[in-house]
Short mmCIF file of C-alpha atoms in Angstrom, two decimals:
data_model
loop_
_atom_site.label_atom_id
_atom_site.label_comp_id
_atom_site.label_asym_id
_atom_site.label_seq_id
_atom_site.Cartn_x
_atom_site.Cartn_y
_atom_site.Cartn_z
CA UNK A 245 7.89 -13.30 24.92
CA UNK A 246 5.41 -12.00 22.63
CA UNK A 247 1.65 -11.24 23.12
CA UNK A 248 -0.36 -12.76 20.37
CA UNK A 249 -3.03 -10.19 19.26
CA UNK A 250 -5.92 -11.26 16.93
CA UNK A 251 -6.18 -8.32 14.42
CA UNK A 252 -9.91 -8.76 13.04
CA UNK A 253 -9.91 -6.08 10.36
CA UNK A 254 -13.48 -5.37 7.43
CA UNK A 255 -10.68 -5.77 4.93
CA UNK A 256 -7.11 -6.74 3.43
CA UNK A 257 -4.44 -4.35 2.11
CA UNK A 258 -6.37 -3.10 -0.84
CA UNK A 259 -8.97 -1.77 1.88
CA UNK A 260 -7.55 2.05 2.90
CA UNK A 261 -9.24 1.97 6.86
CA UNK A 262 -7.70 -1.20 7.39
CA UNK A 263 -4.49 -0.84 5.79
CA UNK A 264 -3.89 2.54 6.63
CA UNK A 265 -5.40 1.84 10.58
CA UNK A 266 -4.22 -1.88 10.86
CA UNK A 267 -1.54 -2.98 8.56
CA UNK A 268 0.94 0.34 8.74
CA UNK A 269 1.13 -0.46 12.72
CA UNK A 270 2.53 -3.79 12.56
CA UNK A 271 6.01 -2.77 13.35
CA UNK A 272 4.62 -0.62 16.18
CA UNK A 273 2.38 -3.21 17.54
CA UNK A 274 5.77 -5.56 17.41
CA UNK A 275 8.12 -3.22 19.22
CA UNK A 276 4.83 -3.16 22.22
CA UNK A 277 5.61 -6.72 22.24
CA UNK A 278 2.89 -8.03 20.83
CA UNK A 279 2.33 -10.54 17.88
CA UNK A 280 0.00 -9.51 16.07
CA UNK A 281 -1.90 -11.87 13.38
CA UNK A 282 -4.50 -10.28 10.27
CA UNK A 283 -7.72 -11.52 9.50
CA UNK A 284 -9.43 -9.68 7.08
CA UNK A 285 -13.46 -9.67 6.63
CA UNK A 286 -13.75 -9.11 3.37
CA UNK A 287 -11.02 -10.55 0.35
CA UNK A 288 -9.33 -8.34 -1.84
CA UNK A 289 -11.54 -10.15 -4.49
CA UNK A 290 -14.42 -8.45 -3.06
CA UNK A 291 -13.54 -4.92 -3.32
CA UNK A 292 -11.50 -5.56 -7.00
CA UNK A 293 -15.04 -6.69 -8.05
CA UNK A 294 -16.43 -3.55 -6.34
CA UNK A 295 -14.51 -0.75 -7.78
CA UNK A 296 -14.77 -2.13 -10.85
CA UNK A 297 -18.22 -1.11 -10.78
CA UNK A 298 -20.00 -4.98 -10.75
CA UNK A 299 -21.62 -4.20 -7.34
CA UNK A 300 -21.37 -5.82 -4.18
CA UNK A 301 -21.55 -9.50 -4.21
CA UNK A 302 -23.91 -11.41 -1.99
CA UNK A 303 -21.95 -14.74 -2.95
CA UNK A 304 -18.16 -13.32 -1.56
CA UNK A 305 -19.94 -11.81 1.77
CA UNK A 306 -21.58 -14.53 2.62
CA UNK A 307 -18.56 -16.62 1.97
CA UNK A 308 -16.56 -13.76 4.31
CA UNK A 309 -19.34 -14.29 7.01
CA UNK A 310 -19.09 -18.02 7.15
CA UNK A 311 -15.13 -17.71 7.11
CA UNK A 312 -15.39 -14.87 10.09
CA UNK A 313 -17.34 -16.99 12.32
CA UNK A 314 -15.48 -20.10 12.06
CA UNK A 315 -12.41 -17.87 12.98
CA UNK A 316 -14.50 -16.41 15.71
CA UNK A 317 -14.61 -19.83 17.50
CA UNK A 318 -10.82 -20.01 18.07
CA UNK A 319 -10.33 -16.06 19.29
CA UNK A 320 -6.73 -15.39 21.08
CA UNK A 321 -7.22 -13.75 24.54
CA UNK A 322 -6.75 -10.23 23.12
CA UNK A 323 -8.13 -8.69 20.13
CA UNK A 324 -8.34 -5.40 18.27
CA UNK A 325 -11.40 -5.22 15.85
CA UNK A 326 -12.64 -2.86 13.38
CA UNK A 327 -15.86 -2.07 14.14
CA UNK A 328 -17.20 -5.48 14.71
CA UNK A 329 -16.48 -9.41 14.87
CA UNK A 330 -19.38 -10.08 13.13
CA UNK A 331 -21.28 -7.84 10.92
CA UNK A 332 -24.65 -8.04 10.15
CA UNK A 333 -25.45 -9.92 13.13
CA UNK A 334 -26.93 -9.35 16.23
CA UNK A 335 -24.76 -8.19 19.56
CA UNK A 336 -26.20 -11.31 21.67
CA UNK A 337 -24.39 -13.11 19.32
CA UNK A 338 -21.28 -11.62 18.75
CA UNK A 339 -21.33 -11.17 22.92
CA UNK A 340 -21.48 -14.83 22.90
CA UNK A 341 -17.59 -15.23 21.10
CA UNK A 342 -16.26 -12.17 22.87
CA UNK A 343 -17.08 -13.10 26.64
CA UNK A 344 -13.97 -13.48 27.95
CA UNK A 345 -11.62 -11.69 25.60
CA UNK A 346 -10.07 -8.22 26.26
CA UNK A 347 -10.75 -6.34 23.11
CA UNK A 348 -10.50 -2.84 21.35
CA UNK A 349 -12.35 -1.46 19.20
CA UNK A 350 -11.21 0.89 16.21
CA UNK A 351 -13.52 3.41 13.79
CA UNK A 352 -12.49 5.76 11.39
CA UNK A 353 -16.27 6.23 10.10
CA UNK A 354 -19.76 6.82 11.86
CA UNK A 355 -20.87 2.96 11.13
CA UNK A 356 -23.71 3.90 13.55
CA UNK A 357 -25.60 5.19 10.37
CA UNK A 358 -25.99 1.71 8.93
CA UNK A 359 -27.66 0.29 11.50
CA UNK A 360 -30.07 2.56 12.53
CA UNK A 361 -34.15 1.74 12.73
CA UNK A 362 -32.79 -2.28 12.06
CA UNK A 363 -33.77 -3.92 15.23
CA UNK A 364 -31.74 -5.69 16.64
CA UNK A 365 -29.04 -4.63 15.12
CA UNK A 366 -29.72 -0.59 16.14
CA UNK A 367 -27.82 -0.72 19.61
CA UNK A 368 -25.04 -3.33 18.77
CA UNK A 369 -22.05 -0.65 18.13
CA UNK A 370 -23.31 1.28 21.55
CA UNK A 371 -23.42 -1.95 23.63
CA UNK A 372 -20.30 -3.34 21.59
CA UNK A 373 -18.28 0.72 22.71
CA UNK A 374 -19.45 0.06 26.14
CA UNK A 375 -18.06 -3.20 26.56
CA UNK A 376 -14.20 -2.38 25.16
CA UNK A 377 -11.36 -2.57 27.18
CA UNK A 378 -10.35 0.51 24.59
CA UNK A 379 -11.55 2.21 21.87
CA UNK A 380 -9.60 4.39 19.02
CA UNK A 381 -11.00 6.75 17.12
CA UNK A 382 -10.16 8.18 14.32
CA UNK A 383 -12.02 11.55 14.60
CA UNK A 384 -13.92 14.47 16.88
CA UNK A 385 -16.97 13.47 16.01
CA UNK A 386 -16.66 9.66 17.27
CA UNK A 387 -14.68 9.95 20.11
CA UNK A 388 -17.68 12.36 21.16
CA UNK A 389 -20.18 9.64 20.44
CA UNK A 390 -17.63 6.42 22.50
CA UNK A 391 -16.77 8.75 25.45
CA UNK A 392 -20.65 8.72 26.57
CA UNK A 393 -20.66 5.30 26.08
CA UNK A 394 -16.93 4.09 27.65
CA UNK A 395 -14.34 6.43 29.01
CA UNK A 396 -11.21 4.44 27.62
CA UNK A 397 -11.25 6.16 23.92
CA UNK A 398 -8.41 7.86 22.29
CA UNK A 399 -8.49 9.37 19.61
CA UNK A 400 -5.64 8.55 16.56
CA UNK A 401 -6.07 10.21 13.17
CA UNK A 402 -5.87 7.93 10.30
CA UNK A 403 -2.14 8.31 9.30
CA UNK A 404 0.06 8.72 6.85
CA UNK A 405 3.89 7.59 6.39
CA UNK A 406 6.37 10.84 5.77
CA UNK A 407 8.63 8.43 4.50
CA UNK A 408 6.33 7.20 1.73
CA UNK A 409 6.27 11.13 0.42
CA UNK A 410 9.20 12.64 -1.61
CA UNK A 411 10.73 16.32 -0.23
CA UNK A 412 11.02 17.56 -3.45
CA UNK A 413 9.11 16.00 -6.48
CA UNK A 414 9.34 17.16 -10.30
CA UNK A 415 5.53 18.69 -10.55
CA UNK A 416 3.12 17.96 -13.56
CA UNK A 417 4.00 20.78 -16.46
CA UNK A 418 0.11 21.92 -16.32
CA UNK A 419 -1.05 23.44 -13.32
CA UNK A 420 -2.92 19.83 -11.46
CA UNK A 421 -5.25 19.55 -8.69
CA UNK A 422 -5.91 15.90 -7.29
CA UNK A 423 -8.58 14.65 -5.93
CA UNK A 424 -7.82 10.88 -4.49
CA UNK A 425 -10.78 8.04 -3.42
CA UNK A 426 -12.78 5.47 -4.42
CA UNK A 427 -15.36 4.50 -7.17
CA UNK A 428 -17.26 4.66 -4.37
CA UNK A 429 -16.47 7.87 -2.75
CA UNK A 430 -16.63 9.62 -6.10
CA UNK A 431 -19.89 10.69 -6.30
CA UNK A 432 -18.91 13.81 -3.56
CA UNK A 433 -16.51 14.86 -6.98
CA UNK A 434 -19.59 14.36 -9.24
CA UNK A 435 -22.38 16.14 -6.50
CA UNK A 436 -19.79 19.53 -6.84
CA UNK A 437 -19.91 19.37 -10.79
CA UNK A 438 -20.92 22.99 -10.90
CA UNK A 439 -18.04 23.78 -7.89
CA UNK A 440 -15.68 22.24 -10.61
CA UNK A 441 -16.75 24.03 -13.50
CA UNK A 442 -16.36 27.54 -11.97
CA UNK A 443 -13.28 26.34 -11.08
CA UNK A 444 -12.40 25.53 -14.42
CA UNK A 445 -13.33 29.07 -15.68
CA UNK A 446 -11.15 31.27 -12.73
CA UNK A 447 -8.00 29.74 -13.91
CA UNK A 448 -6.40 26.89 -16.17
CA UNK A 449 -6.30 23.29 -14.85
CA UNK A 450 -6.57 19.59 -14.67
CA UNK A 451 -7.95 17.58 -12.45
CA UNK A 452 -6.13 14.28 -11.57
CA UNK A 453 -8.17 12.01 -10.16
CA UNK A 454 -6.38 8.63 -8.38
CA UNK A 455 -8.67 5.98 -8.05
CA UNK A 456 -9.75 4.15 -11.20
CA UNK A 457 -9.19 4.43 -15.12
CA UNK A 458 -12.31 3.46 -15.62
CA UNK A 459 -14.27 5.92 -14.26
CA UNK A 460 -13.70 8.26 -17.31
CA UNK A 461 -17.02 7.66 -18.57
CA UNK A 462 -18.34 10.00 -15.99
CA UNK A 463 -15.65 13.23 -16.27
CA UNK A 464 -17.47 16.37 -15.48
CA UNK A 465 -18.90 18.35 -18.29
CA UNK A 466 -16.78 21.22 -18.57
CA UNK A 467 -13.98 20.05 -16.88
CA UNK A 468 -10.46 19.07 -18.17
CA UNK A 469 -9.75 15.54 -15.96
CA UNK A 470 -7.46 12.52 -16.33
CA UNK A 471 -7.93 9.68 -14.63
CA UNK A 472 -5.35 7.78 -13.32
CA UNK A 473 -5.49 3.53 -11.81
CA UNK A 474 -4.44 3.73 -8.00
CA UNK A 475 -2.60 2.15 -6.50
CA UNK A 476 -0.53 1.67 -2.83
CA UNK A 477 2.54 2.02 -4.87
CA UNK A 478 1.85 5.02 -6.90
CA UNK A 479 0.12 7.34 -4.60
CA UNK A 480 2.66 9.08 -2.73
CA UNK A 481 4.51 9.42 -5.81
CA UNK A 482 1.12 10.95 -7.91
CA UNK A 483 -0.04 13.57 -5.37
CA UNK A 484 3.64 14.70 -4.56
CA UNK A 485 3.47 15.74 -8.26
CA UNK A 486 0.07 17.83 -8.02
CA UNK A 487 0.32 21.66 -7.29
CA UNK A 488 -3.12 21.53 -4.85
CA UNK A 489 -5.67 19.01 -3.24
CA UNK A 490 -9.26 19.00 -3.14
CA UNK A 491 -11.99 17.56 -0.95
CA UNK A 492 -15.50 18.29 -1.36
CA UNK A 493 -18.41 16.58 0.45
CA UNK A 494 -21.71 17.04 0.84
CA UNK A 495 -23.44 19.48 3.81
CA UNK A 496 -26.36 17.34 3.95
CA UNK A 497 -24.63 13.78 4.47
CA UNK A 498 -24.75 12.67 8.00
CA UNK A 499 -21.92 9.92 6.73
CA UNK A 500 -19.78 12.27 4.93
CA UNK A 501 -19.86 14.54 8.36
CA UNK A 502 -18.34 11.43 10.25
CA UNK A 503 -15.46 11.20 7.35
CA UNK A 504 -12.01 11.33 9.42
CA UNK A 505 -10.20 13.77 5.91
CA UNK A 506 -8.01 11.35 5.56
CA UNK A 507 -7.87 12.87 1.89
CA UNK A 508 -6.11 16.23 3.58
CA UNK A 509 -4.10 14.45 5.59
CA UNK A 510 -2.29 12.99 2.62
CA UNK A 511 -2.38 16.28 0.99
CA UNK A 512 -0.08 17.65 4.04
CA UNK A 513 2.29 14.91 3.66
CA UNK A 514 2.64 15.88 -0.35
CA UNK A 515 2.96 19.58 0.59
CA UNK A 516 -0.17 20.56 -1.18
CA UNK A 517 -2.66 23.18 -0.38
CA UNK A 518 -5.76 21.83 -0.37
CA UNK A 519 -9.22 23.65 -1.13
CA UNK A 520 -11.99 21.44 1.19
CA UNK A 521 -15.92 21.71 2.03
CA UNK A 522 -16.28 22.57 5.82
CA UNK A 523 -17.41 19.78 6.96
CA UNK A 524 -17.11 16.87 9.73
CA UNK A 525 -13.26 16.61 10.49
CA UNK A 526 -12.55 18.91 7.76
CA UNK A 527 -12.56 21.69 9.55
CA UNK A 528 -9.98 20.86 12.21
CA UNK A 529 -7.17 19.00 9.99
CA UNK A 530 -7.25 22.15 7.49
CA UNK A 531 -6.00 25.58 8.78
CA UNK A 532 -8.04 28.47 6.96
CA UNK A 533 -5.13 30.64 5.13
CA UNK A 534 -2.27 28.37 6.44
CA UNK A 535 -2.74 25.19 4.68
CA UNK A 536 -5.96 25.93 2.31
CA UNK A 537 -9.03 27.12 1.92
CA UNK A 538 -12.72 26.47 2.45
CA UNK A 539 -15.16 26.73 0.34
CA UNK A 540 -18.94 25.66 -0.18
CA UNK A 541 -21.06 27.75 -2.60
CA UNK A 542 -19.38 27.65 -6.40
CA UNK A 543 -17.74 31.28 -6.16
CA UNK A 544 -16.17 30.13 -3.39
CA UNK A 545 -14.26 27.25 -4.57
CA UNK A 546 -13.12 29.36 -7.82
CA UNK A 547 -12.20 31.74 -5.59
CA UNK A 548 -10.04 29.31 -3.99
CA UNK A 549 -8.67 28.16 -6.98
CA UNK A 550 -7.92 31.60 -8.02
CA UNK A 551 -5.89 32.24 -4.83
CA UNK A 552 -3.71 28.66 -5.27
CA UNK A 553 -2.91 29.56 -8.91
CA UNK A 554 -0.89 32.24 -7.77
CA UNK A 555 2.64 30.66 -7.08
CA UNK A 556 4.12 32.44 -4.30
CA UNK A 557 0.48 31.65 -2.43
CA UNK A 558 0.68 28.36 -3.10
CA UNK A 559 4.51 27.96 -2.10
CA UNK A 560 4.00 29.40 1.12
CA UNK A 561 0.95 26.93 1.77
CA UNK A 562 3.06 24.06 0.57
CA UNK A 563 5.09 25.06 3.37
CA UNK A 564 2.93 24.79 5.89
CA UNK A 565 1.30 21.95 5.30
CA UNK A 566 4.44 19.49 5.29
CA UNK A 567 5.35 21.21 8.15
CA UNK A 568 1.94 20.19 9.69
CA UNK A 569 2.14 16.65 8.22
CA UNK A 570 3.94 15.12 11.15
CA UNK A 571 1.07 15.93 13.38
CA UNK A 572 -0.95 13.32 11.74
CA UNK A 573 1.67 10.60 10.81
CA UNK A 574 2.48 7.17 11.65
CA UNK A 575 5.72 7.99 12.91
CA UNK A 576 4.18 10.14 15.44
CA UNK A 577 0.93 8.44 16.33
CA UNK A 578 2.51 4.26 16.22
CA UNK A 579 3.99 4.59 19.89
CA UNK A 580 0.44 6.20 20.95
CA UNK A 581 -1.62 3.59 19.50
CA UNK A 582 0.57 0.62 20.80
CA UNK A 583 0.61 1.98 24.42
CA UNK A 584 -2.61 2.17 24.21
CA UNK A 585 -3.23 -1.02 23.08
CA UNK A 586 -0.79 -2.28 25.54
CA UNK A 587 -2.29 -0.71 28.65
CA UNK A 588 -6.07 -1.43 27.42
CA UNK A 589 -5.24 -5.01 26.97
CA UNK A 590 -3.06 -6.12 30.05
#
């Protein structure tokens, strides 16, 4: 008989932590044995209206809040939650729903930052870590930060599916780099403007960026760019098409240095090289010479560039990097996460 498991994830498909962390493990979580139901915090509504540029809206979170604690009052016995039950408020009250559950916890992203110097709110994720029967994480840097708190933490990369990602894929007739995100996320592209313009002058290319149409307003000066609308459906098929990746982020972020490169990752399964700031989880997913290159100051990244452009380089790193792609897939990491899940939980 099947275990029902309450999956309490921030978002719904259109969200990439908790599709990519939550929703691509359903068939592994069934095969465990368990039966595993989604709530989502936040509608797709909410982040449609959000990467369309209209802001966050205080109307659709409260509405999520209200929604999230009347679920709260009818929790299953077991639970896996990302981040929290209940954000925005208090641990003593997000205790008060949990007592008696068996639950793991699941971050892809140093949420710590958000709550620090807010009262009562500073020491929730720290008391919420220590009081997991489990806790997954999705990078270095976390499962440094749970393992002083709880000694059950594991950590599983966010994932991609090889299956999703063509062997061998007609490529764009101009030489095309993709960077793929958010509206959000794409201020990192816009903070490396001059990066991308001495790019632009060390060879000929365009930069494809996946995330919305309708952030062509703000192309970079200098810089030849399309834009193109993402989607679940189209992004395998998009970057398999590029010749490279890139993913630059700021050394002075504390966020961006929790970032789990899930942007890499998917490079690897589309066989590109990738060019990438050194930073956070960055440096371990992307192997210096094998896979790609790092690069910081503007020189560096043309440099980079330079190197890629050069087709028996970049064939060889193509290589390499689907070969590497199976260390951070689904189809290697779903029985992990499930027994894990299964042995945390019993």
């Amino acid at each position: 008989m099947s275990v029902p498991l309450g999956v309490y994830t921030r978002y719904d498909r259109l969200g990439a932590s908790s599709r990519l962390r939550y929703y691509g493990y359903r068939a592994a979580f069934e095969a465990a044995g368990f039966a595993p139901e989604f709530y989502p915090f936040f509608s797709d509504a909410y982040l449609t209206r959000l990467y369309a540029g209209r802001g966050k809206s205080r109307l659709l979170a409260a509405a999520a809040l209200v929604r999230r604690f009347a679920a709260s009052t009818r929790l299953p016995e077991k639970l896996l939650i990302e981040y929290e039950l209940l954000p925005e408020l208090p641990y003593g009250i997000e205790a008060r729903f949990l007592r008696g559950r068996r639950y793991v916890l699941n971050f892809d992203d140093d949420v710590w930052i958000k709550y620090e110097g807010r009262g009562r709110l500073a020491d929730k994720y720290d008391r919420l870590v220590a009081g997991a029967c489990g806790v997954v994480c999705a990078n270095d840097l976390l499962l440094e930060k749970v393992l002083k708190l709880n000694p059950d933490a594991v950590k599983i990369p966010t994932a991609v599916d090889l299956d999703a990602f063509p062997l061998q894929a007609e490529k764009f007739p101009r030489f095309t780099v993709a960077w793929i995100g958010t509206p959000v996320t794409y201020s990192y592209l816009e903070r490396h403007a001059e990066a991308l313009r001495a790019m632009s002058r060390a060879a000929e290319f365009e930069l494809l960026v996946i995330a919305k149409k309708s952030l062509g307003p703000r192309a970079v000066p200098g810089v030849r760019m399309r834009f193109e609308e993402w989607s679940p459906e189209n992004e395998a098929a998009l970057l398999s098409r590029c010749h490279a990746g890139i993913m630059p982020l700021p050394a002075d972020d504390a966020f961006a240095a929790g970032k789990s490169a899930f942007k890499l990752i998917q490079y690897l399964a589309a066989g590109l090289p990738a060019i990438a700031s050194p930073v956070g989880e960055n440096r371990r997913v992307l192997r210096a010479g094998e896979t790609g290159f790092f690069a910081s100051a503007p020189g560096e990244w043309a440099e980079a560039l330079r190197l890629l452009a050069d087709d028996a380089v970049r064939i060889r790193l193509s290589a390499n990097a689907r070969s590497l792609a199976r260390d951070y897939s689904i189809q290697k990491y779903g029985p992990i996460y499930a027994e894990f899940l299964r042995e945390a939980l019993e």
